[in-house]
Each structure stands twice: as structure tokens, then as C-alpha cells.
Amino acid sequence: QVQFVESGGGLVQAGGSLRLSCAASGSTFNINGIGWYRQAPGKQRELVAAISSAGYTNYADFVKGRFTISRDNAKNTVYLQMVSLKPEDTAVYYCNQSPLRYNYWGQGTQVTVAS
């Protein structure tokens, strides 16, 4: 069993930057890939970026070139560095396993980008 706790969200102006953190605890030895997901009001949850245990990454087209996912295996932590933020990036951001293994979600962290 593994739990994820997100942090680092906040309110920023368009064009600004934020760095999100995802701390994993529990049975972390069972984790393969970890992804950042987001859900805006009235929309489906979508995968933003993912990183495998070996360090391979993939990104959604709408964030490629602006967001960077990274990991610190010693700290069981995954990060999402976001730059050039746009109002359409406003959402609650979650981390979870990727590919998704269990449909259990934490509280997420709110990212709001003002125009």
C-alpha cells in the first residue's frame, strides 16, 4: 500500500512558475512509474506527465516544453516544475502511479493561474 501527498500549489500570474512535490510513503518498493494528473472544474482528470522508475518521461502535448517531471528516489519524491503557466493550467493537481494501478486519490494541490 502506498500513499501520495501533493504540495506546492498556489496562485500565480500568467507566465509565472510553480514547483509541485509529490511525496510517496508506504510500500514504495512496489511503485513503477509515477505521474502527475490534473482536473479542472467540469472536466475529466487527465495525465500531465509521467516518469518511470528508470527515469523515462512522457508529457501531454499541452504541457510539453513548459513542464518538467523529475524524481528523487532516495526521498521517494517526484516533482513537477511548471513554467510559462497559462490560465488554462488552472486545476487541482494530483500524483499517482502511472499507469494507474489503484483508483485511490489524495487531496491534490490547487494551482490557479490568473490572467
Short mmCIF file of C-alpha atoms in Angstrom, two decimals, residues 27-104:
data_model
loop_
_atom_site.label_atom_id
_atom_site.label_comp_id
_atom_site.label_asym_id
_atom_site.label_seq_id
_atom_site.Cartn_x
_atom_site.Cartn_y
_atom_site.Cartn_z
CA SER A 27 5.13 0.24 0.13
CA THR A 28 7.18 2.37 -2.23
CA PHE A 29 9.15 -0.65 -3.44
CA ASN A 30 6.08 -1.68 -5.43
CA ILE A 31 5.97 1.59 -7.38
CA ASN A 32 6.99 1.63 -11.01
CA GLY A 33 6.01 4.85 -12.74
CA ILE A 34 4.53 7.93 -11.13
CA GLY A 35 2.50 10.56 -12.90
CA TRP A 36 1.05 13.98 -12.32
CA TYR A 37 -2.62 14.30 -13.16
CA ARG A 38 -4.88 17.32 -13.11
CA GLN A 39 -8.58 18.00 -13.07
CA ALA A 40 -10.18 21.33 -13.88
CA PRO A 41 -13.76 22.13 -12.87
CA GLY A 42 -16.24 20.30 -15.07
CA LYS A 43 -13.54 18.35 -16.88
CA GLN A 44 -12.14 14.84 -16.78
CA ARG A 45 -8.96 14.09 -14.92
CA GLU A 46 -6.05 13.98 -17.35
CA LEU A 47 -2.46 12.81 -17.23
CA VAL A 48 0.00 15.69 -17.41
CA ALA A 49 3.38 13.97 -17.16
CA ALA A 50 4.84 10.67 -16.03
CA ILE A 51 8.21 9.27 -15.07
CA SER A 52 9.25 5.63 -14.79
CA SER A 53 11.48 4.07 -12.17
CA ALA A 54 14.25 4.13 -14.77
CA GLY A 55 13.77 7.83 -15.43
CA TYR A 56 11.89 7.72 -18.72
CA THR A 57 9.45 10.60 -19.09
CA ASN A 58 6.46 11.46 -21.19
CA TYR A 59 4.30 14.56 -21.37
CA ALA A 60 0.92 15.60 -22.59
CA ASP A 61 1.12 17.75 -25.70
CA PHE A 62 -0.41 20.73 -23.94
CA VAL A 63 2.46 20.98 -21.43
CA LYS A 64 5.43 19.71 -23.42
CA GLY A 65 8.21 22.27 -23.36
CA ARG A 66 6.79 24.06 -20.33
CA PHE A 67 6.65 21.39 -17.61
CA THR A 68 9.41 19.10 -16.39
CA ILE A 69 8.90 16.00 -14.26
CA SER A 70 11.76 14.68 -12.15
CA ARG A 71 12.34 12.30 -9.26
CA ASP A 72 14.47 11.75 -6.20
CA ASN A 73 14.26 8.04 -5.45
CA ALA A 74 16.17 8.39 -2.18
CA LYS A 75 13.46 10.74 -0.91
CA ASN A 76 10.58 8.89 -2.60
CA THR A 77 9.57 12.21 -4.11
CA VAL A 78 8.52 13.30 -7.59
CA TYR A 79 8.48 16.91 -8.71
CA LEU A 80 6.75 18.89 -11.41
CA GLN A 81 8.45 22.11 -12.42
CA MET A 82 5.97 24.32 -14.26
CA VAL A 83 6.99 27.43 -16.18
CA SER A 84 5.14 29.76 -18.55
CA LEU A 85 1.90 28.95 -16.81
CA LYS A 86 -1.34 29.72 -18.59
CA PRO A 87 -4.83 30.31 -17.20
CA GLU A 88 -5.92 27.01 -18.76
CA ASP A 89 -3.43 25.24 -16.47
CA THR A 90 -5.70 26.06 -13.55
CA ALA A 91 -6.71 22.77 -11.93
CA VAL A 92 -6.23 20.53 -8.94
CA TYR A 93 -3.03 18.56 -9.48
CA TYR A 94 -2.68 15.01 -8.19
CA CYS A 95 0.05 12.41 -8.23
CA ASN A 96 -0.49 8.69 -8.51
CA GLN A 97 1.01 5.65 -10.12
CA SER A 98 1.27 5.67 -13.90
CA PRO A 99 -0.04 3.54 -15.43
CA LEU A 100 -2.76 3.85 -12.82
CA ARG A 101 -2.88 0.81 -10.57
CA TYR A 102 -5.49 1.73 -7.98
CA ASN A 103 -8.16 4.40 -8.27
CA TYR A 104 -7.30 5.98 -4.94
#
